[in-house]
Coordinates of C-alpha atoms in Angstrom, one line a residue:
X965 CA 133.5 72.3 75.0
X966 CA 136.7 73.5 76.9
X967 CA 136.2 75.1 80.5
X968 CA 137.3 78.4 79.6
X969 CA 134.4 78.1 77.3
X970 CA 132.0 77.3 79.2
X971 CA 132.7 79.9 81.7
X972 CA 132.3 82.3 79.0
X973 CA 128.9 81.6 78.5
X974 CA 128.6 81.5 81.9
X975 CA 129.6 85.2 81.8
X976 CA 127.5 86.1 78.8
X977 CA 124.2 84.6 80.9
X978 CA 125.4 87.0 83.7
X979 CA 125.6 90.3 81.7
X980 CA 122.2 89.9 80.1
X981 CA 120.9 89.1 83.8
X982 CA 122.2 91.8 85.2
X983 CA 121.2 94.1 82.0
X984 CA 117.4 93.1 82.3
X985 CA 117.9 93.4 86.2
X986 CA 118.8 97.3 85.7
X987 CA 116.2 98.2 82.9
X988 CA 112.9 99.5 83.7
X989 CA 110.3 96.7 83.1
X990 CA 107.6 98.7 81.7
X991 CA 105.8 98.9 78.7
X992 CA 107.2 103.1 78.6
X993 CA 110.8 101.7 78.8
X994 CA 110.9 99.6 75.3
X995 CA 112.5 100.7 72.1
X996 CA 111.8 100.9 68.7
X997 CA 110.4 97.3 67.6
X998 CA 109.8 95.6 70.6
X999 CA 107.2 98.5 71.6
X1000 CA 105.5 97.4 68.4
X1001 CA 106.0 94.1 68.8
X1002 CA 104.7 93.8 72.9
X1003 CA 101.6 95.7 71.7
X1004 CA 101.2 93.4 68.8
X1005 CA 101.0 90.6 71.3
X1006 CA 99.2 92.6 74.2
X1007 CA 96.3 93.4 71.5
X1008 CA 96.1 89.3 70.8
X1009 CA 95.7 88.6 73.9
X1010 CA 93.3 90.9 74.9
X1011 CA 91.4 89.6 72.0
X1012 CA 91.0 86.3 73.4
X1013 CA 93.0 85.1 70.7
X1014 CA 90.9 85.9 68.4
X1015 CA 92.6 88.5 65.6
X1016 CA 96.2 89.7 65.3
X1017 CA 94.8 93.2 64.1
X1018 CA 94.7 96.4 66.4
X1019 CA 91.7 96.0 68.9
X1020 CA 92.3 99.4 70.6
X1021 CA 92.1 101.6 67.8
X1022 CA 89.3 103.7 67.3
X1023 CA 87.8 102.1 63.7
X1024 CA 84.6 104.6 64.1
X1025 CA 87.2 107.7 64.3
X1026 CA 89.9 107.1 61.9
X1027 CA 88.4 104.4 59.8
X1028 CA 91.7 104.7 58.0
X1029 CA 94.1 105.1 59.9
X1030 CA 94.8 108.4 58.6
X1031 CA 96.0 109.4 62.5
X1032 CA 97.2 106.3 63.9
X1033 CA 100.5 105.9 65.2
X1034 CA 101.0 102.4 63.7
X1035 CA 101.5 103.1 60.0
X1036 CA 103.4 101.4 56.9
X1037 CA 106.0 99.9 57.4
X1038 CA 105.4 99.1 60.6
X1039 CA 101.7 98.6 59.8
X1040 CA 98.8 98.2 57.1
X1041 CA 95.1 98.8 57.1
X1042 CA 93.5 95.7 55.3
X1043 CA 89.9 94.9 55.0
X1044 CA 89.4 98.2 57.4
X1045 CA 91.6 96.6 60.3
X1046 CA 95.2 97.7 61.2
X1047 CA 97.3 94.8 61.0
X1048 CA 101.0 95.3 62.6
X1049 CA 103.7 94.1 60.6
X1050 CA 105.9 92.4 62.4
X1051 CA 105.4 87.8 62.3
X1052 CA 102.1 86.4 63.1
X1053 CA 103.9 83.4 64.8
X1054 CA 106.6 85.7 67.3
X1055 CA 103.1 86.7 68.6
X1056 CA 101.8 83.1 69.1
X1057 CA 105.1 82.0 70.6
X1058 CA 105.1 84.8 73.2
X1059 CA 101.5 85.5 74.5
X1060 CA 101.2 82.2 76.7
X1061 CA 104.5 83.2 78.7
X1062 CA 103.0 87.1 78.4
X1063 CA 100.0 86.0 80.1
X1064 CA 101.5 83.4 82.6
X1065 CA 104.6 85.4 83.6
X1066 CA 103.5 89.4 83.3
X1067 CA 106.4 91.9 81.7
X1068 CA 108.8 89.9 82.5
X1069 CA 107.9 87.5 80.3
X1070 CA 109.4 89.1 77.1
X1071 CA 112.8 88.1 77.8
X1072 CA 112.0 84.5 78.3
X1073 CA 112.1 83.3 74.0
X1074 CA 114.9 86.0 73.1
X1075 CA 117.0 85.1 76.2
X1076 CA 116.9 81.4 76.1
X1077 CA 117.3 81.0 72.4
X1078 CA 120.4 83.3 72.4
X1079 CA 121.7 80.8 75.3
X1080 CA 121.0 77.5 73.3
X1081 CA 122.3 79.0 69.8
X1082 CA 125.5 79.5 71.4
X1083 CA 125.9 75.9 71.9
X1084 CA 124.0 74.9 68.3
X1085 CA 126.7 77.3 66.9
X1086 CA 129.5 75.1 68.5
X1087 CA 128.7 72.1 67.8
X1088 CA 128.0 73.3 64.0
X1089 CA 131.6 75.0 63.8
X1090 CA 132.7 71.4 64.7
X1091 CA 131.6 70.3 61.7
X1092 CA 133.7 73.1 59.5
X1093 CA 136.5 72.2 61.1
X1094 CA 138.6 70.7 63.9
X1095 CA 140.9 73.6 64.9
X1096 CA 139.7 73.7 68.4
X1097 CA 141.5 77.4 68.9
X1098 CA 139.9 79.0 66.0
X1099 CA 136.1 77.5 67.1
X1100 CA 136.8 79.1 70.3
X1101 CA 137.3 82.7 69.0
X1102 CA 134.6 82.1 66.9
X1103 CA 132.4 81.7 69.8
X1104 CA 133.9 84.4 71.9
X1105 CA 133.3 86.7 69.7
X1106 CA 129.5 85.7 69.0
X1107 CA 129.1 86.2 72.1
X1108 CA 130.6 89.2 73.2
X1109 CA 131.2 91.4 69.9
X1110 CA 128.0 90.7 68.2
X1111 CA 124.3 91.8 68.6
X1112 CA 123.6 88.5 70.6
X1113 CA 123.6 90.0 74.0
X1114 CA 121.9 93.0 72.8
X1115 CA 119.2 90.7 71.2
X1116 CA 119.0 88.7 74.4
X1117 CA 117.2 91.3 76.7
X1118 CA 115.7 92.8 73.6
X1119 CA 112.1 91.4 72.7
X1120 CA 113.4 90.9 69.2
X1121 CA 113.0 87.2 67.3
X1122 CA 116.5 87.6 65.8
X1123 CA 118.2 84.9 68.9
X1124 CA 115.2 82.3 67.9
X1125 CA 116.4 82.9 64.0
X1126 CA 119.6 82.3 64.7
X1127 CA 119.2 79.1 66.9
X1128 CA 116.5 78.0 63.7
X1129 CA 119.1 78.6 61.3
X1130 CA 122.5 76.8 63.6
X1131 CA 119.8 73.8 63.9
X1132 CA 118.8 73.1 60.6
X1133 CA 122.4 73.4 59.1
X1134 CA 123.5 71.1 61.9
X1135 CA 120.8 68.8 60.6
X1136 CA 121.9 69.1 57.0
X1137 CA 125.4 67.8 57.9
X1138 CA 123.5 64.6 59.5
X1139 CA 121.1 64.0 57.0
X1140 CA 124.3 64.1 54.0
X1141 CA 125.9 61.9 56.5
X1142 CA 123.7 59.6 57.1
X1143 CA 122.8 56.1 54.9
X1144 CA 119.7 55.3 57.1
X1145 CA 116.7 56.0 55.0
X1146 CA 114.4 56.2 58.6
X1147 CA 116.7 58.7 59.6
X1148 CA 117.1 60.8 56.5
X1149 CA 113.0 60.9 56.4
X1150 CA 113.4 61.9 60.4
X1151 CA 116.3 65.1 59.1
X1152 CA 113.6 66.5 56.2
X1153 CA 110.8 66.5 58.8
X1154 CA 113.0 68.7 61.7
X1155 CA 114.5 70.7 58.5
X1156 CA 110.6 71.7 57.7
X1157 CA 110.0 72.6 61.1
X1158 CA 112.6 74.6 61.2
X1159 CA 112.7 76.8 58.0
X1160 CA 108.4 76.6 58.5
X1161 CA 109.8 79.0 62.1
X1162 CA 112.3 80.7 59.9
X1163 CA 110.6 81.5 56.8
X1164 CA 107.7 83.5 58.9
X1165 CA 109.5 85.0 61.6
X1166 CA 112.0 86.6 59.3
X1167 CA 112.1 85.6 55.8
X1168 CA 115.8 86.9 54.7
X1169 CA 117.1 84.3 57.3
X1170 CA 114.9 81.5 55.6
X1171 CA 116.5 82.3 52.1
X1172 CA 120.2 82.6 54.0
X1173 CA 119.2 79.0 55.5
X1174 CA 118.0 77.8 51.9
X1175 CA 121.2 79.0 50.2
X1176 CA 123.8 77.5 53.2
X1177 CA 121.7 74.2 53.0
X1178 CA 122.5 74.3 48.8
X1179 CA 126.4 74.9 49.8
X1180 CA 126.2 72.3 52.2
X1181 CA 125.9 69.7 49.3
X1182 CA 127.4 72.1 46.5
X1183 CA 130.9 70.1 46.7
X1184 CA 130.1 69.4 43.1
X1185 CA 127.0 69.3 40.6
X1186 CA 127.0 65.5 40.9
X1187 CA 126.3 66.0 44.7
X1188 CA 124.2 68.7 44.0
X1189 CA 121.8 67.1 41.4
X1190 CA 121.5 64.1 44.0
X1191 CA 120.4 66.3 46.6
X1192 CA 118.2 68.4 44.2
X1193 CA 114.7 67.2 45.1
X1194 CA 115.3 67.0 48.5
X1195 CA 116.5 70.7 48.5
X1196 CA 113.4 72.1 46.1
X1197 CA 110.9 70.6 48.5
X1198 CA 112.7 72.2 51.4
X1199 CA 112.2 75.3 50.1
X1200 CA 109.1 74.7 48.4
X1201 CA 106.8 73.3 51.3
X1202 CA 107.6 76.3 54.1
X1203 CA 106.7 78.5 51.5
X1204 CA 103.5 77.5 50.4
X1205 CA 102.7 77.2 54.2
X1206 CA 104.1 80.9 54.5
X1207 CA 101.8 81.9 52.0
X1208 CA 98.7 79.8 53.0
X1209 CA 98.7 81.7 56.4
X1210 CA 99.2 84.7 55.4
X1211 CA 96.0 83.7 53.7
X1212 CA 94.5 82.8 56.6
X1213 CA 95.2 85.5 58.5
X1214 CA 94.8 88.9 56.2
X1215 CA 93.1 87.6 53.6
X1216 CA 96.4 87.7 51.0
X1217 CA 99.4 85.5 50.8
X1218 CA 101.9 88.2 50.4
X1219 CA 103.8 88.8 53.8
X1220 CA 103.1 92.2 55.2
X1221 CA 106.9 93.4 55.6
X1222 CA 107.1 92.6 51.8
X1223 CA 104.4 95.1 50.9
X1224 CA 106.0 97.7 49.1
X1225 CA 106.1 100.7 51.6
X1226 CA 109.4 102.3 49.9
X1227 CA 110.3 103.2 46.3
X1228 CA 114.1 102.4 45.9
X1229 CA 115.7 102.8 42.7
X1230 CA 118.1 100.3 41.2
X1231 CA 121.0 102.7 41.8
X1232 CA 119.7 103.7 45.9
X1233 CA 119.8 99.8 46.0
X1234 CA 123.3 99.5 44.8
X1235 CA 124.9 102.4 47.1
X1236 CA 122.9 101.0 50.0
X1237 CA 125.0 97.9 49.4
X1238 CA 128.1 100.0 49.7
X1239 CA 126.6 102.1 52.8
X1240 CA 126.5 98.5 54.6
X1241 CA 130.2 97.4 53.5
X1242 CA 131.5 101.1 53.8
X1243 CA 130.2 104.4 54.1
X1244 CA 127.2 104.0 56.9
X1245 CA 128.0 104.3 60.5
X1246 CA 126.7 100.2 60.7
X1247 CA 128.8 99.7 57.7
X1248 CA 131.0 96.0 58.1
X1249 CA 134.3 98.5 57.6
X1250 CA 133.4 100.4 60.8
X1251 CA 132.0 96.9 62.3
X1252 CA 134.7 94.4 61.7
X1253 CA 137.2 95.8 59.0
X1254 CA 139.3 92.8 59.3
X1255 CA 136.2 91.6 57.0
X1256 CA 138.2 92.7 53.8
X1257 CA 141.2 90.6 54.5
X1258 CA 139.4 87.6 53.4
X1259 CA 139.3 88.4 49.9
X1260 CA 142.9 87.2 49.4
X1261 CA 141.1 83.4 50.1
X1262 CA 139.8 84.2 46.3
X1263 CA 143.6 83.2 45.4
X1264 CA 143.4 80.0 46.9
X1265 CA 139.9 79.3 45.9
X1266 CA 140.3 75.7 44.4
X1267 CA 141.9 74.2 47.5
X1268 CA 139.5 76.2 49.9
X1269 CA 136.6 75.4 48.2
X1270 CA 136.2 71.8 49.2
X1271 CA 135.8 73.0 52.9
X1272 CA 132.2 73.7 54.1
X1273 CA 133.3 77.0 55.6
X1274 CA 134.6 78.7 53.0
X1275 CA 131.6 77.8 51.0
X1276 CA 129.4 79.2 54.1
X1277 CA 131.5 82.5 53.8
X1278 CA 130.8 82.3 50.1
X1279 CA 127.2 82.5 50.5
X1280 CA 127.3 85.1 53.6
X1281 CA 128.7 87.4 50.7
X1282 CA 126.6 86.8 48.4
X1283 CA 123.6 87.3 51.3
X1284 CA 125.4 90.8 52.5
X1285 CA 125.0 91.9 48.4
X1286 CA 121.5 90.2 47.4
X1287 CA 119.7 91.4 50.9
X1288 CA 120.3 94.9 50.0
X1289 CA 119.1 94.4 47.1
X1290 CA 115.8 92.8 46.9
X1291 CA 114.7 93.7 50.5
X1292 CA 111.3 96.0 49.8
X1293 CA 112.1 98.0 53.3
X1294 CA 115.1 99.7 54.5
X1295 CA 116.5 96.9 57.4
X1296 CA 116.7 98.7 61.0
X1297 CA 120.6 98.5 62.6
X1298 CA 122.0 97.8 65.4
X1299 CA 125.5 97.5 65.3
X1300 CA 125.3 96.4 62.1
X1301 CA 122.1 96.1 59.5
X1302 CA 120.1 93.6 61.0
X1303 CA 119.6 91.6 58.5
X1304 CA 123.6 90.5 58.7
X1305 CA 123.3 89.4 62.2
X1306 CA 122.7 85.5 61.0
X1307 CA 126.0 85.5 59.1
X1308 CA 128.3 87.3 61.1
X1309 CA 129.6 84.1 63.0
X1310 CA 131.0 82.3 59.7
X1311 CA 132.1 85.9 59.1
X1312 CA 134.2 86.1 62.4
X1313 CA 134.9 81.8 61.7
X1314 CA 136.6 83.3 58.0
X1315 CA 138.2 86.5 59.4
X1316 CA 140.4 84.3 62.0
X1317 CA 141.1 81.5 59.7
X1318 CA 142.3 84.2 57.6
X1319 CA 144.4 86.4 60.2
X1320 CA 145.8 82.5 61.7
X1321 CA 146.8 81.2 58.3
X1322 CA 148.0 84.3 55.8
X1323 CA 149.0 86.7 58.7
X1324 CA 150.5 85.4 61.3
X1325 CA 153.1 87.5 62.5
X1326 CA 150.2 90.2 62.7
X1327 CA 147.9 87.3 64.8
X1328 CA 147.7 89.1 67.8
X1329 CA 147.1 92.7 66.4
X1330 CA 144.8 91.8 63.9
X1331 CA 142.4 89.2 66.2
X1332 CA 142.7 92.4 69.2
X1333 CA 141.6 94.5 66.6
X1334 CA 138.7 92.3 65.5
X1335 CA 137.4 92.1 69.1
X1336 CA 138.0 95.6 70.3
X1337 CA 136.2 97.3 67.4
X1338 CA 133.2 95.2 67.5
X1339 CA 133.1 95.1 71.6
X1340 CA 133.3 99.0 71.9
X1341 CA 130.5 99.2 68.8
X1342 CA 128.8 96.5 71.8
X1343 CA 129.2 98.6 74.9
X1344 CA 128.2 101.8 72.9
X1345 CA 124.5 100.2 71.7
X1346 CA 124.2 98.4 75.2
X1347 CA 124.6 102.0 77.1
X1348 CA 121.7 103.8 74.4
X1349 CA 119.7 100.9 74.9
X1350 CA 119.8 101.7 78.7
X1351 CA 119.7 105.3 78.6
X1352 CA 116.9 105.3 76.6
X1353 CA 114.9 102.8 78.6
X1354 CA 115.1 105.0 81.5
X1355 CA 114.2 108.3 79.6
X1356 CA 111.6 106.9 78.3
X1357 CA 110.3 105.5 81.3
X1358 CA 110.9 108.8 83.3
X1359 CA 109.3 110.8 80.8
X1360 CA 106.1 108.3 80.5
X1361 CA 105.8 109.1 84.5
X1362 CA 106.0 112.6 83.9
X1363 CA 103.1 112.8 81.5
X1364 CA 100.8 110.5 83.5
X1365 CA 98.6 113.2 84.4
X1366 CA 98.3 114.0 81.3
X1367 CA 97.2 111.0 79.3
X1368 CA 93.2 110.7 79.0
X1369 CA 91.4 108.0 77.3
X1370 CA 92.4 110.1 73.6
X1371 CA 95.5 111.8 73.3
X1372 CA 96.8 113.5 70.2
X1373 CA 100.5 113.8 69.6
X1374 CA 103.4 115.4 67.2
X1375 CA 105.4 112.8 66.3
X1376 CA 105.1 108.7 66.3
X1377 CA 107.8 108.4 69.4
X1378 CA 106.0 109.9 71.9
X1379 CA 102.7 108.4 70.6
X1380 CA 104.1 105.1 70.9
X1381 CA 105.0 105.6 74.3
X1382 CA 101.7 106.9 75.7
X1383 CA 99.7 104.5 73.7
X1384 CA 101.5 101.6 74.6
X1385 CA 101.7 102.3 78.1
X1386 CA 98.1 103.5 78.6
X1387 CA 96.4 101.3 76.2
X1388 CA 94.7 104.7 75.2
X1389 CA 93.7 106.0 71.8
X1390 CA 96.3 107.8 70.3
X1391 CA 96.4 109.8 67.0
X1392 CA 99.5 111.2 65.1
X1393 CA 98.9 114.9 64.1
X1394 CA 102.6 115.7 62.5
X1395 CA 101.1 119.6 62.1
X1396 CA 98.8 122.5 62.5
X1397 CA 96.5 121.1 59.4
X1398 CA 96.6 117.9 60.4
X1399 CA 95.8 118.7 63.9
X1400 CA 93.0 121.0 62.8
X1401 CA 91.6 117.6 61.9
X1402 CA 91.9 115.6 64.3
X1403 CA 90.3 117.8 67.0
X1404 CA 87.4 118.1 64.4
X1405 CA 87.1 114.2 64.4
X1406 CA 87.1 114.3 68.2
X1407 CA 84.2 117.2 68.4
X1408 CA 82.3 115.4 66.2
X1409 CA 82.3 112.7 68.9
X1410 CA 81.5 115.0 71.2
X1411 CA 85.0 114.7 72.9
X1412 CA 86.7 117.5 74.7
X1413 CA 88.9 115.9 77.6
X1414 CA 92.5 115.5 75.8
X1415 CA 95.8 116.7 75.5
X1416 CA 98.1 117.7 72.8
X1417 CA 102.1 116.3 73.4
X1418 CA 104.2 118.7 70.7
X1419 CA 107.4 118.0 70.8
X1420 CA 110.0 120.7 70.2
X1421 CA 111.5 119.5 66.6
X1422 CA 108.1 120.1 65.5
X1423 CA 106.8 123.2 66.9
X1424 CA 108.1 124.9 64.0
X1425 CA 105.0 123.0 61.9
X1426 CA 102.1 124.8 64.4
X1427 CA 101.5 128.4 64.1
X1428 CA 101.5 130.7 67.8
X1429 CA 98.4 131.9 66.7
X1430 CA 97.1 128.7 66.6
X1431 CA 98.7 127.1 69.9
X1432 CA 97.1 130.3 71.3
X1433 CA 94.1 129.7 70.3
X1434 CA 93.0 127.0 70.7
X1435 CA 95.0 125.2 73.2
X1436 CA 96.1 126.2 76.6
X1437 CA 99.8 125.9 77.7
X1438 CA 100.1 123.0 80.5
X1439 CA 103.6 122.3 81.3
X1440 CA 107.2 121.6 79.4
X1441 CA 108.3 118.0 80.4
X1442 CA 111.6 118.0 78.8
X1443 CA 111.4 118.3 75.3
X1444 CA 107.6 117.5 75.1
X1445 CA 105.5 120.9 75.6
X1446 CA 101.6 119.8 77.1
X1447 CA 98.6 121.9 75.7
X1448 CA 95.1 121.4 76.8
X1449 CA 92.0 121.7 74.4
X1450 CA 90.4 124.9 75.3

């Protein structure tokens, strides 16, 4: 690895420092997954180990879960426990270090795995080829004009995927090349290891693995037929284990991010595949258009096909077409859907073999363009992501006061945010019926000592009247309005 390289990584390591040295390290301050991911954890821990469903939740109240702020797709009442649905194992990983090292402790995994894929990802990109030049834009631009850095200060398992994944391709290469029976035996046992990680911490980046290890020996059907059994039980062991915890765990083997929470037609599948190439605001046109000059490889198909990156970038398109369509759940997005975040390095690898052999009078525009567009999508995200981390915190202090041991709110956000820094009972009441409800539920209990958080978009949904009523005005915190229970 040249200097220059190293230095780069260098820098990468320093702008993730320096990012989790200006966020707020509080429960208040995480976004989106990672809230439901740190309480996931919290909860396990507090159990003593014992359960990965929701110990805080009031089972006596809402024996449903027909309030709770955790609901499909994010998670499922089964056997008349809330179960998140995030991995079982991202949960196991993190709670020792959660435990040992406080807050802080949620950037350990994410933070070191996005450092040591880096290097994984080089020394597999040394194995597609030996153009030293084209490895090292490669690398640049995983590591500033992807969602690695973002990922890195994020508590998010994608970096830990990815290291998975650059791992057990670099082990594929070994095992092919290797004659040493000990050693192939050695190769299958790390492979299972490692697609056993991927295949429960995010499934889509076990099949990507599965399909990248089949390329790896698909130089042609003799190849592939002597690699065949080795292959099946690659993909068939992590499976069965995938399925036998989930067993275990909830008492059915279906994963619970593949229980059907969304009804998507064949045709809403098929225009979501062109939102993600396209038309969305993530979409790989507005991420990296550069992406669409490497069809014109198709015409030299034949010679390229022998090389083991062209066949990676082969099945990264047939990935960015099958995920959108057999995924049960709409992906979240970053800079790009999620679920692309695995391939876009053999992307980037085929974009600038592309722009260095076919255009290169255009070299410099086209690789400037490549960078720029992805790094400002970059700096955009990064700046939300901090923005939001302080509103959120800010507003968390703000409502303090206000948070008693149950709380009932408007919308899921602000729930999240109370509940998860309070470790209080929190129920969702989207409007006035619902509500009606709820504070029912509570009397019934002979509770009296909460708050109602409405926030603005949904005032529309609860009547004057009512607010008039039966609640007292407290305060406006921003856009949050506080009502007492009279």
């Amino acid at each position: 690895m040249s200097k220059r390289l190293s230095l780069s990584i260098k820098i990468y390591i320093g702008l993730v420092l320096l990012i989790i040295l200006v966020l707020k390290h509080t429960a208040a301050g995480l976004l989106e997954d990672s809230v439901y991911k740190y309480f996931q954890t919290i909860d396990f821990i507090e159990s003593g180990y014992n359960g990965f469903h929701i110990f805080n939740h009031d089972y006596e109240l809402d024996p449903k879960n027909d309030y709770g702020v955790f609901q499909p797709p994010f998670a499922h009442l089964i056997h008349g426990k809330v179960f998140m649905t995030f991995p079982w194992f991202w949960v196991l990983l993190n709670a020792p270090i959660l435990q040992i090292l406080g807050f802080i402790g949620i950037y350990l995994i994410p933070f070191a795995s996005g450092i040591l894929s880096v290097y994984v990802l080089y020394d597999l990109l040394c194995k597609l080829s030996d153009d030293e030049k084209l490895i090292e834009k490669t690398i640049y631009f995983y590591l500033f004009s992807t969602s690695l850095i973002v990922y890195s200060f994020s508590y998010y398992e994608g970096t830990i995927c990815n290291l998975a994944l650059f791992a057990f391709l670099n082990v594929q290469f070994k095992s092919n090349d290797s004659s040493s029976m000990r050693k192939k035996i050695y190769y299958l046992f790390i492979s299972l290891v490692l697609l056993s990680m991927l295949v429960i911490l995010r499934t889509e980046v076990f099949f990507l693995a599965i399909l990248m290890g089949i390329s790896i020996s698909f130089v042609n059907i003799s190849s592939f037929q002597k690699n065949f059994l080795n292959l099946f039980f690659l993909g068939l062991i992590p499976s069965l284990l995938f399925l036998f915890t989930n067993e275990l765990i909830w008492s059915q083997p279906q994963g619970l991010r593949f229980l059907v929470t969304h009804t998507f037609t064949l045709s809403d599948r098929l225009i979501r595949i062109l939102e993600y190439l396209v038309f969305s605001k993530h979409s790989l046109l507005l991420y990296i258009p550069t992406f669409f000059l490497t069809f014109i490889l198709f015409k030299h198909f034949k010679a390229l096909y022998s090389k083991p990156f062209f066949r990676f970038y082969l099945t990264s398109i047939i990935f960015i077409v099958a995920i959108p369509l057999v995924s049960p759940q709409q992906q979240g997005n970053d800079i790009i859907p999620r679920f692309y975040f695995p391939i876009i390095p053999f992307l980037a690898f085929t974009i600038l073999y592309t722009i260095q052999y076919k255009f290169p009078s255009l070299e410099k525009l086209l690789t400037r363009l490549l960078f720029l567009q992805a790094s400002i999508l970059l700096i955009i995200t990064v700046i939300v992501f901090v923005f939001m981390n302080y509103r959120m915190d800010r507003l968390y202090k703000k409502l303090t006061p206000y948070i008693k041991e149950y709380n009932v709110v408007s919308t899921v956000i602000y729930g999240m945010l109370v509940q998860n820094a309070e470790r209080k009972n929190v129920y969702v009441a989207t409007e006035e019926e619902s509500a009606k409800k709820m504070t029912m539920l509570l009397k019934d209990k002979s509770i009296s000592d909460y708050y109602l958080l409405l926030w603005a978009l949904d005032e529309n949904r609860f009547s004057k009247s009512y607010l008039d009523t039966e609640w007292k005005f407290v305060e406006k915190i921003e856009d949050i309005t506080v009502y007492k229970k009279k």
